[in-house]
Coordinates of C-alpha atoms and ligand atoms in Angstrom, one line a residue:
Chain A
M1 CA 194.6 155.1 22.2
L2 CA 198.3 154.0 21.6
K3 CA 199.3 153.6 25.2
D4 CA 202.0 150.8 25.6
K5 CA 202.6 150.7 22.0
V6 CA 206.2 151.4 20.6
A7 CA 206.4 153.4 17.4
L8 CA 209.5 153.9 15.1
V9 CA 209.3 156.9 12.7
T10 CA 212.2 157.0 10.2
G11 CA 213.4 160.6 9.4
S12 CA 211.6 162.2 12.2
S13 CA 214.2 165.2 12.8
R14 CA 211.7 167.4 10.8
G15 CA 208.9 167.8 8.5
I16 CA 206.2 165.1 8.3
G17 CA 208.1 162.6 10.3
K18 CA 208.6 165.1 13.2
A19 CA 204.7 165.7 13.1
I20 CA 204.1 162.0 13.1
A21 CA 206.4 161.3 16.2
M22 CA 204.8 164.2 18.0
R23 CA 201.4 162.9 17.2
F24 CA 202.3 159.4 18.5
A25 CA 203.4 161.1 21.7
D26 CA 200.1 162.8 22.0
Y27 CA 198.5 159.5 21.8
Q28 CA 200.8 158.3 24.7
A29 CA 202.8 155.8 22.6
S30 CA 206.7 155.4 23.2
V31 CA 208.5 156.7 20.3
V32 CA 211.8 156.1 18.5
I33 CA 213.0 159.2 16.7
T34 CA 215.7 158.8 14.0
Y35 CA 217.8 161.5 12.3
H36 CA 220.3 161.4 9.5
S37 CA 221.8 164.9 9.5
G38 CA 219.6 166.5 12.0
K39 CA 220.9 165.3 15.3
E40 CA 220.3 168.6 17.3
Q41 CA 216.8 168.7 16.1
A42 CA 216.1 165.2 17.0
A43 CA 217.6 165.7 20.4
M44 CA 215.3 168.7 20.9
L45 CA 212.3 166.7 19.9
Q46 CA 213.3 163.9 22.4
E47 CA 213.6 166.5 25.2
E48 CA 210.2 167.9 24.3
M49 CA 208.6 164.5 24.6
E50 CA 210.2 163.6 27.8
T51 CA 209.0 166.7 29.5
K52 CA 205.5 165.4 28.4
G53 CA 206.4 162.1 30.2
I54 CA 206.8 160.2 27.0
N55 CA 209.3 157.5 26.6
A56 CA 211.3 158.5 23.7
L57 CA 214.5 157.2 22.1
V58 CA 216.7 158.9 19.6
A59 CA 219.1 157.1 17.1
P60 CA 220.9 157.9 14.0
L61 CA 219.7 156.1 10.9
D62 CA 220.7 156.1 7.2
V63 CA 217.9 154.1 5.6
T64 CA 220.2 153.2 2.6
N65 CA 222.6 151.3 5.0
E66 CA 221.6 147.7 6.1
E67 CA 224.0 147.8 9.0
S68 CA 222.5 151.1 10.2
F69 CA 219.0 149.5 10.3
K70 CA 220.3 146.5 12.2
R71 CA 221.9 148.6 14.7
L72 CA 218.7 150.6 15.2
Y73 CA 216.6 147.4 15.7
D74 CA 219.1 145.9 18.1
L75 CA 218.8 149.1 20.1
I76 CA 215.1 149.1 20.1
G77 CA 215.1 145.4 21.0
E78 CA 217.3 146.1 24.0
H79 CA 215.4 149.3 25.1
F80 CA 211.9 148.2 24.6
G81 CA 212.1 144.6 23.7
R82 CA 209.3 145.1 21.1
L83 CA 208.1 147.3 18.2
D84 CA 204.4 147.7 17.2
I85 CA 204.5 150.4 14.7
L86 CA 206.9 151.2 12.0
V87 CA 206.5 154.2 9.8
N88 CA 208.8 154.4 6.9
N89 CA 208.8 158.1 6.3
A90 CA 212.5 159.0 5.5
G91 CA 212.5 160.3 2.0
I92 CA 214.0 162.8 -0.4
G93 CA 212.5 164.6 -3.3
L94 CA 214.6 166.9 -5.5
P95 CA 212.7 168.4 -8.4
I96 CA 214.6 167.5 -11.4
P97 CA 213.3 167.2 -15.1
L98 CA 213.7 163.9 -16.8
E99 CA 216.6 164.8 -19.1
K100 CA 218.5 166.3 -16.2
I101 CA 218.4 163.4 -13.8
S102 CA 221.8 161.7 -13.4
L103 CA 222.1 158.0 -12.9
E104 CA 223.4 159.1 -9.5
D105 CA 220.3 161.1 -8.6
W106 CA 218.2 158.3 -9.8
N107 CA 220.0 155.7 -7.6
H108 CA 220.1 157.9 -4.7
T109 CA 216.4 158.6 -4.9
L110 CA 215.5 155.0 -5.2
N111 CA 217.9 154.0 -2.5
V112 CA 216.4 156.2 0.1
N113 CA 212.6 156.1 -0.8
L114 CA 212.4 152.5 -2.0
T115 CA 215.3 150.4 -0.8
G116 CA 215.1 152.2 2.5
T117 CA 211.6 151.1 3.0
F118 CA 212.4 147.5 2.0
L119 CA 215.3 147.4 4.5
G120 CA 213.2 149.0 7.3
I121 CA 210.4 146.4 6.8
K122 CA 212.8 143.5 6.4
H123 CA 214.6 143.9 9.6
A124 CA 211.6 144.9 11.7
I125 CA 210.0 141.6 11.2
P126 CA 211.5 139.7 14.1
L127 CA 210.6 142.4 16.6
M128 CA 207.3 142.9 15.1
K129 CA 206.2 139.3 15.1
R130 CA 206.1 139.6 18.9
S131 CA 203.5 142.4 18.8
D132 CA 199.9 141.2 18.9
S133 CA 198.8 143.8 16.2
G134 CA 201.9 145.0 14.3
R135 CA 201.6 148.0 11.9
I136 CA 203.8 149.1 9.0
I137 CA 202.8 152.4 7.3
N138 CA 204.8 153.4 4.4
I139 CA 204.8 157.2 3.4
S140 CA 204.4 157.1 -0.5
S141 CA 203.1 160.1 -2.3
V142 CA 200.3 161.0 -4.7
A143 CA 203.1 161.5 -7.2
A144 CA 203.2 157.7 -7.5
L145 CA 199.7 157.7 -8.9
T146 CA 199.6 161.0 -10.9
G147 CA 203.1 161.8 -11.7
G148 CA 204.2 165.0 -9.8
S149 CA 206.2 168.0 -9.2
F150 CA 209.4 166.1 -8.1
G151 CA 210.3 164.4 -11.3
P152 CA 210.1 160.9 -12.5
H153 CA 212.8 159.5 -10.2
Y154 CA 210.6 160.5 -7.3
G155 CA 207.4 159.2 -8.8
A156 CA 208.9 155.8 -9.6
S157 CA 210.3 155.4 -6.1
K158 CA 207.1 156.2 -4.5
A159 CA 205.1 153.9 -6.9
G160 CA 207.6 151.1 -5.9
V161 CA 206.7 151.6 -2.3
I162 CA 203.0 151.0 -3.1
G163 CA 203.9 147.7 -4.9
L164 CA 206.0 146.8 -1.9
T165 CA 203.2 147.6 0.4
K166 CA 200.8 145.2 -1.2
S167 CA 203.1 142.2 -1.3
A168 CA 204.3 142.8 2.2
A169 CA 200.7 142.9 3.4
R170 CA 200.0 139.6 1.8
E171 CA 203.1 138.0 3.4
L172 CA 203.0 139.5 6.8
A173 CA 199.3 138.9 7.3
T174 CA 200.1 135.6 8.9
Y175 CA 201.7 137.4 11.7
N176 CA 198.8 139.9 12.0
I177 CA 201.2 142.6 10.8
S178 CA 199.1 145.2 8.5
V179 CA 200.9 147.0 5.9
N180 CA 199.4 150.2 4.4
A181 CA 200.7 153.2 2.4
I182 CA 199.8 156.8 2.6
A183 CA 199.9 158.9 -0.5
P184 CA 200.0 162.6 0.6
G185 CA 199.5 165.3 -2.0
P186 CA 201.6 168.4 -1.5
I187 CA 202.0 169.1 2.3
S188 CA 203.2 172.4 3.5
S189 CA 206.8 171.7 4.4
E190 CA 210.5 172.1 3.6
M191 CA 209.9 169.8 0.7
T192 CA 207.3 171.9 -0.9
D193 CA 209.2 175.2 -0.1
S194 CA 211.6 174.0 -2.8
L195 CA 208.8 174.2 -5.4
S196 CA 208.3 177.4 -7.4
E197 CA 205.3 179.8 -6.5
Q198 CA 203.9 179.1 -9.9
T199 CA 203.9 175.4 -9.4
L200 CA 202.3 175.8 -6.0
A201 CA 199.7 178.1 -7.3
A202 CA 198.8 175.6 -9.9
I203 CA 198.4 172.8 -7.3
I204 CA 196.3 174.8 -5.1
G205 CA 194.2 175.8 -8.1
A206 CA 193.5 172.1 -8.9
T207 CA 192.8 171.2 -5.2
P208 CA 189.2 171.2 -4.4
L209 CA 189.9 172.3 -0.8
K210 CA 192.0 175.0 -2.2
R211 CA 195.1 174.8 0.2
L212 CA 198.1 172.5 0.8
G213 CA 197.7 170.0 3.4
Q214 CA 199.5 170.3 6.9
T215 CA 202.0 167.9 8.4
G216 CA 199.7 167.4 11.3
E217 CA 197.0 166.0 9.1
V218 CA 199.1 163.3 7.7
A219 CA 200.3 162.5 11.3
E220 CA 196.8 162.2 12.3
L221 CA 196.0 159.6 9.7
V222 CA 199.1 157.7 10.5
C223 CA 198.0 157.4 14.1
Q224 CA 194.5 156.4 13.0
L225 CA 196.1 153.6 10.9
A226 CA 198.2 152.5 13.9
N227 CA 195.0 152.2 15.9
P228 CA 195.0 148.5 17.2
F229 CA 191.2 148.2 16.6
I230 CA 191.5 148.2 12.9
D231 CA 193.5 145.1 12.1
Y232 CA 191.5 144.3 9.1
L233 CA 192.6 147.4 7.0
T234 CA 195.7 146.1 5.1
G235 CA 197.3 146.5 1.8
Q236 CA 195.8 149.8 1.2
T237 CA 196.9 153.2 -0.2
I238 CA 195.3 156.0 1.3
V239 CA 195.4 159.4 -0.4
I240 CA 195.4 162.6 1.6
D241 CA 195.5 165.4 -0.9
G242 CA 192.4 167.7 -0.4
G243 CA 190.5 165.9 -3.3
R244 CA 192.9 166.6 -6.1
Y245 CA 193.3 163.0 -7.1
M246 CA 190.2 160.8 -6.6
P247 CA 191.0 157.4 -7.9
Chain B
M1 CA 180.2 175.2 22.8
V2 CA 180.5 173.5 19.5
K3 CA 178.3 170.4 19.2
K4 CA 179.4 167.4 17.3
V5 CA 176.5 165.6 15.8
C6 CA 176.4 162.5 13.7
I7 CA 173.5 160.9 11.7
I8 CA 173.7 157.2 10.8
S9 CA 171.5 155.4 8.6
G10 CA 170.9 151.8 9.3
A11 CA 171.9 152.2 12.9
A12 CA 170.1 149.3 14.5
S13 CA 172.6 146.5 13.6
G14 CA 175.9 145.6 12.1
I15 CA 178.3 148.3 10.8
G16 CA 175.9 151.1 11.6
K17 CA 175.3 150.2 15.1
A18 CA 179.1 149.9 15.6
T19 CA 179.6 153.2 14.1
L20 CA 177.1 154.8 16.3
Q21 CA 178.6 153.3 19.4
L22 CA 182.1 154.6 18.5
F23 CA 180.9 158.1 17.6
L24 CA 179.4 158.2 21.0
L25 CA 182.7 157.2 22.5
R26 CA 184.1 160.2 20.6
D27 CA 181.6 162.5 22.4
Y28 CA 179.2 162.9 19.5
I29 CA 175.5 163.4 19.7
C30 CA 174.2 160.8 17.6
I31 CA 171.0 160.3 15.6
G32 CA 170.3 156.8 14.4
L33 CA 167.8 155.9 11.8
D34 CA 166.6 152.4 11.0
K35 CA 163.4 150.6 10.0
D36 CA 163.9 148.0 12.9
E37 CA 162.3 149.7 15.8
A38 CA 163.1 146.9 18.2
G39 CA 166.8 146.8 17.2
L40 CA 167.1 150.6 17.8
Q41 CA 165.5 150.2 21.2
K42 CA 167.8 147.4 22.2
L43 CA 170.8 149.4 21.1
V44 CA 169.6 152.3 23.2
Q45 CA 169.1 150.0 26.3
S46 CA 172.6 148.6 26.0
L47 CA 174.1 152.2 26.3
R48 CA 175.3 154.0 29.4
K49 CA 172.9 156.5 30.8
E50 CA 175.2 159.5 29.8
E51 CA 175.4 158.0 26.2
R52 CA 171.5 157.6 26.1
E53 CA 171.2 161.2 26.6
R54 CA 173.1 161.8 23.6
T55 CA 171.4 159.4 21.3
F56 CA 168.2 160.0 19.4
I57 CA 166.5 157.4 17.5
H58 CA 164.0 157.4 14.6
A59 CA 162.3 154.2 13.4
V60 CA 161.5 155.1 9.9
D61 CA 161.4 153.3 6.5
L62 CA 164.4 155.0 4.9
L63 CA 162.9 154.9 1.5
Q64 CA 160.1 157.3 2.6
E65 CA 161.7 160.6 1.7
E66 CA 158.8 162.9 3.2
I67 CA 158.9 161.1 6.6
I68 CA 162.5 161.3 6.9
R69 CA 162.3 165.0 6.2
E70 CA 159.8 165.5 8.9
K71 CA 161.8 163.6 11.5
L72 CA 165.1 165.0 10.7
E73 CA 164.3 168.6 10.3
G74 CA 162.8 168.6 13.7
S75 CA 165.9 166.8 15.1
L76 CA 168.3 169.1 13.3
N77 CA 166.4 172.3 14.4
K78 CA 166.9 171.6 18.0
F79 CA 170.6 172.3 17.8
E80 CA 171.4 175.9 18.2
G81 CA 174.7 177.6 17.5
E82 CA 177.8 176.0 15.9
I83 CA 177.4 172.2 15.1
R84 CA 179.8 169.9 13.4
L85 CA 177.6 167.6 11.5
T86 CA 178.8 164.3 10.2
L87 CA 176.4 162.0 8.0
V88 CA 177.1 158.3 7.7
N89 CA 175.1 156.9 4.7
N90 CA 175.4 153.2 5.8
I91 CA 172.0 151.7 5.0
G92 CA 172.2 149.4 2.1
G93 CA 171.9 145.7 1.1
S94 CA 171.2 143.0 -1.4
N95 CA 168.7 140.2 -1.7
T96 CA 169.7 137.0 0.2
V97 CA 169.7 135.1 -3.0
S98 CA 171.5 136.9 -5.9
K99 CA 170.2 136.3 -9.3
K100 CA 172.3 136.0 -12.4
F101 CA 172.2 139.1 -14.5
E102 CA 170.1 137.5 -17.3
E103 CA 167.5 136.6 -14.8
L104 CA 167.4 140.0 -13.2
S105 CA 164.3 142.1 -14.2
W106 CA 164.6 145.9 -14.5
E107 CA 162.3 146.1 -11.6
E108 CA 164.4 143.8 -9.4
F109 CA 167.5 145.7 -10.5
H110 CA 166.1 149.1 -9.9
Q111 CA 164.7 148.0 -6.4
I112 CA 168.2 147.0 -5.2
N113 CA 169.7 150.3 -6.7
A114 CA 167.0 152.4 -5.0
F115 CA 167.5 150.7 -1.7
N116 CA 171.2 151.4 -1.7
L117 CA 171.1 154.9 -3.3
K118 CA 167.7 156.6 -2.3
P119 CA 168.2 157.0 1.4
L120 CA 171.7 158.5 0.6
H121 CA 170.2 160.9 -1.7
T122 CA 167.5 161.9 0.7
L123 CA 169.7 162.2 3.7
T124 CA 172.5 164.1 2.0
R125 CA 170.3 166.5 0.3
L126 CA 168.8 167.1 3.7
C127 CA 172.2 167.6 5.5
L128 CA 173.9 169.7 2.9
P129 CA 172.1 173.0 3.7
V130 CA 173.0 172.8 7.3
M131 CA 176.6 171.9 6.5
K132 CA 176.8 174.7 4.0
F133 CA 175.5 177.2 6.5
Q134 CA 178.0 175.9 9.2
G135 CA 180.9 176.0 6.7
Y136 CA 181.6 172.4 7.9
G137 CA 180.4 169.0 6.9
N138 CA 181.7 165.5 6.8
I139 CA 179.9 162.7 4.8
V140 CA 181.0 159.0 4.8
N141 CA 179.2 156.7 2.3
V142 CA 179.4 153.1 2.9
S143 CA 179.9 151.0 -0.4
S144 CA 181.4 147.6 -0.6
I145 CA 184.1 145.2 -1.7
S146 CA 181.5 144.3 -4.4
A147 CA 182.0 147.7 -6.0
R148 CA 185.7 147.0 -6.3
K149 CA 186.0 143.4 -7.3
A150 CA 183.6 140.7 -8.8
L151 CA 182.5 138.3 -6.2
K152 CA 180.7 135.0 -6.5
N153 CA 177.4 135.0 -4.7
V154 CA 176.9 138.7 -5.3
G155 CA 174.5 140.1 -8.0
A156 CA 175.2 142.7 -10.5
D157 CA 172.3 144.8 -9.0
Y158 CA 174.3 145.1 -5.9
A159 CA 177.6 145.6 -7.4
A160 CA 176.1 148.4 -9.7
A161 CA 174.5 150.2 -6.7
K162 CA 177.6 150.2 -4.6
A163 CA 179.8 151.2 -7.6
A164 CA 177.4 154.1 -8.0
I165 CA 178.0 155.3 -4.4
I166 CA 181.7 155.6 -5.3
G167 CA 181.1 157.8 -8.4
L168 CA 178.7 159.8 -6.5
S169 CA 180.9 160.5 -3.5
R170 CA 183.9 161.5 -5.7
H171 CA 181.6 163.9 -7.7
L172 CA 180.0 165.4 -4.5
A173 CA 183.4 165.8 -3.0
Q174 CA 184.3 168.1 -5.7
E175 CA 181.2 170.0 -5.7
V176 CA 181.1 170.9 -2.0
A177 CA 184.7 171.1 -1.1
E178 CA 184.7 174.9 -1.1
A179 CA 181.8 174.9 1.3
G180 CA 184.2 173.0 3.8
I181 CA 182.6 169.8 3.4
V182 CA 184.5 166.4 2.9
V183 CA 183.0 163.4 1.3
N184 CA 184.6 159.9 1.5
T185 CA 183.6 156.3 0.8
V186 CA 184.4 153.3 3.0
C187 CA 184.3 149.8 1.1
P188 CA 184.0 146.9 3.7
G189 CA 185.1 143.5 2.7
I190 CA 183.3 140.5 4.1
I191 CA 182.4 141.5 7.6
G192 CA 180.8 139.3 10.2
T193 CA 177.7 141.1 11.0
E194 CA 174.9 139.1 12.7
R195 CA 173.1 139.0 9.2
I196 CA 176.4 137.7 7.4
L197 CA 177.2 135.3 10.2
K198 CA 173.7 133.6 10.1
R199 CA 174.4 133.0 6.3
W200 CA 177.9 131.9 6.9
D201 CA 177.1 129.5 9.6
N202 CA 174.3 127.8 7.7
R203 CA 176.1 126.9 4.6
D204 CA 178.6 124.3 3.5
Q205 CA 181.8 125.1 5.4
E206 CA 183.7 124.1 2.2
I207 CA 182.6 127.3 0.6
N208 CA 183.4 129.4 3.6
H209 CA 186.9 127.8 3.5
K210 CA 187.3 128.9 -0.2
V211 CA 186.2 132.4 0.6
L212 CA 188.7 132.6 3.4
E213 CA 191.4 131.6 1.2
T214 CA 190.9 134.7 -0.9
I215 CA 191.5 137.0 2.2
P216 CA 195.1 137.4 3.2
L217 CA 194.2 137.8 6.8
N218 CA 192.2 134.7 6.6
R219 CA 189.1 135.8 8.5
L220 CA 186.1 137.9 8.2
G221 CA 186.2 141.5 9.4
T222 CA 184.4 142.7 12.4
P223 CA 181.6 145.5 12.3
S224 CA 183.8 147.6 14.8
E225 CA 186.9 147.5 12.5
V226 CA 184.9 149.1 9.7
A227 CA 183.3 151.5 12.2
E228 CA 187.0 152.6 13.2
A229 CA 187.6 153.5 9.5
I230 CA 184.3 155.3 9.2
V231 CA 184.9 157.3 12.4
F232 CA 188.2 158.3 11.4
L233 CA 187.2 159.7 8.1
G234 CA 184.0 161.1 9.5
S235 CA 185.2 162.8 12.6
A236 CA 186.3 166.5 13.0
N237 CA 190.0 165.4 12.9
N238 CA 189.7 164.8 9.2
R239 CA 189.8 168.0 7.4
Y240 CA 192.0 167.0 4.3
I241 CA 191.1 163.6 3.0
T242 CA 188.1 164.0 0.6
G243 CA 187.0 162.0 -2.4
A244 CA 188.9 159.1 -1.1
V245 CA 187.9 155.3 -1.0
L246 CA 189.0 153.4 2.0
D247 CA 189.0 149.6 1.6
V248 CA 188.7 147.7 4.8
N249 CA 188.9 144.1 3.6
G250 CA 191.7 142.1 5.1
G251 CA 193.9 142.4 2.0
M252 CA 191.2 140.9 -0.2
F253 CA 191.5 143.7 -2.8
C254 CA 194.3 146.2 -2.8
P255 CA 193.8 148.6 -5.8
Ligands
NAP1 N1 206.3 167.3 1.8 C1 205.3 166.8 1.0 O1 204.6 167.5 0.3 C2 205.3 165.6 0.6 C3 204.2 164.8 -0.2 C4 204.1 163.6 -0.5 C5 205.0 162.7 0.2 N2 205.9 163.2 1.0 C6 206.8 162.1 1.7 O2 206.8 162.3 3.1 C7 208.1 161.9 3.6 C8 208.5 163.0 4.5 O3 208.6 164.2 3.8 P1 209.0 165.7 4.4 O4 208.3 166.7 3.5 O5 208.9 165.6 5.8 O6 210.6 165.6 4.2 P2 211.8 166.5 4.9 O7 211.2 167.7 5.6 O8 212.7 166.7 3.9 O9 212.4 165.4 5.9 C9 212.9 164.3 5.5 C10 213.3 163.4 6.7 O10 213.9 162.3 6.1 C11 215.4 162.1 6.6 N3 216.3 161.5 5.8 C12 216.6 161.9 4.6 N4 217.5 161.0 3.9 C13 217.7 160.1 4.9 C14 218.5 158.8 4.8 N5 219.3 158.5 3.9 N6 218.4 158.1 5.9 C15 217.4 158.4 6.9 N7 216.8 159.5 7.0 C16 216.8 160.3 6.0 C17 215.7 163.5 7.1 O11 216.5 163.3 8.2 P3 217.6 164.6 8.5 O12 216.9 165.9 8.5 O13 218.0 164.2 9.8 O14 218.8 164.5 7.5 C18 214.4 164.0 7.5 O15 214.1 163.7 8.7 C19 209.0 161.5 2.5 O16 209.0 160.1 2.3 C20 208.3 162.4 1.4 O17 208.7 161.8 0.1 C21 206.1 164.4 1.3

């Protein structure tokens, strides 16, 4: 389905990002993997893909740093000459209650989750304009819509991503680049490992499907959105949370 | 072997037809229902031989509960062993000329509601026991942009019927989740089906131009673009999205 497409997944050294990168490889896309601290994991992932005959590129990326993004896109330009799919996945969530959030925590969370997404989109445009059907998929969170277990700094950053998604969808429609957001509920991952058992039990209790989601399920959704036959879907936020929140 | 089966209402044309074709590409056995017998026949003729063998059609008036029951129970009983059943409640529509609310009699209002809801009610109730027995089910209901946003040239009867589908889907998702059944809604924007294109081509282009201006992508959608959304929610790969509404509208409405 995605043969001949080039997909960049930010923060793909582990977790959901890694699952997305692997799913793209399953669909035969060329993949750009980025890491922040997890250089070794990223290299292992690349190796795994190459043994499957997938063209995979690995690069360091700090999404809060504009220069870092520019270097990454230069590299992608040199290597592939194009970019069809951008998944802004890199994100952090440190569960902190409102009164304990320092200005530093706040700024850092917004920088990674929201500003990082903005920078990713902004600098991708020149390359993506060359694609006949560009795709930007931003990983928000159901916490943006309901409030959540990771605190207000996280919820605010992820709500910002949804606003950004809608405006970008309007502007980039001219280049036939669609922009959508995915809002996962709690997905079984290192991030949810940081939640207390009590919190997890409460979440599962309130989820009609009575379980957490799996990284592979989010990854499949991302790939379906990247499907070139569905250009008309843009500006939307898709919730994947086992039916806990039904807007 | 596990059989993947999909039932689609309103399969003879437009979004339903595109959906049936796409499910066939994904190796499903498809059961297409429609009143338009000639349309169904034409669709079957257009398929490859191997696909034709996986396609069953029933020309029925979808408002006739008893007849649907007879036809479908027969079809469903044919499958033995494990089946992964998907139901796409696609049939629906409005009158060509929409009246203002003040001019809509209760009978007219009710008629459009019944047309959009009764087949969904019948088919869903027919499929649920099978899905529950299998511990697997996937239902996709097709609503409309009209349920999401007030549009000129659309009546309150249609807007109400399509909004009801969203409420119903959300509620059903919750009721049947523990049985392993997911339920979602797709809301197409303005889609260039043969029916819409006919209307579109025969009216003042100035009006069309104004409509296009409200769509960021500046064009109508295609039936197959909506079918892609239906198939991805409705296929066996989706086990965690439930109770969701997916808008496929070129950016016309982004909730
Ligand atoms: N897990 C959930 O339940 C859940 C639910 C809803 C939404 N989400 C969202 O889904 C996305 C992925 O979550 P996850 O659970 O997979 O998280 P994770 O396991 O913690 O992985 C986060 C990824 O982001 C990278 N990263 C962190 N800071 C970065 C920075 N400054 N620059 C570039 N990359 C950076 C990490 O790279 P290194 O490891 O290389 O440092 C890692 O690859 C996030 O946006 C998260 O908010 C997750």
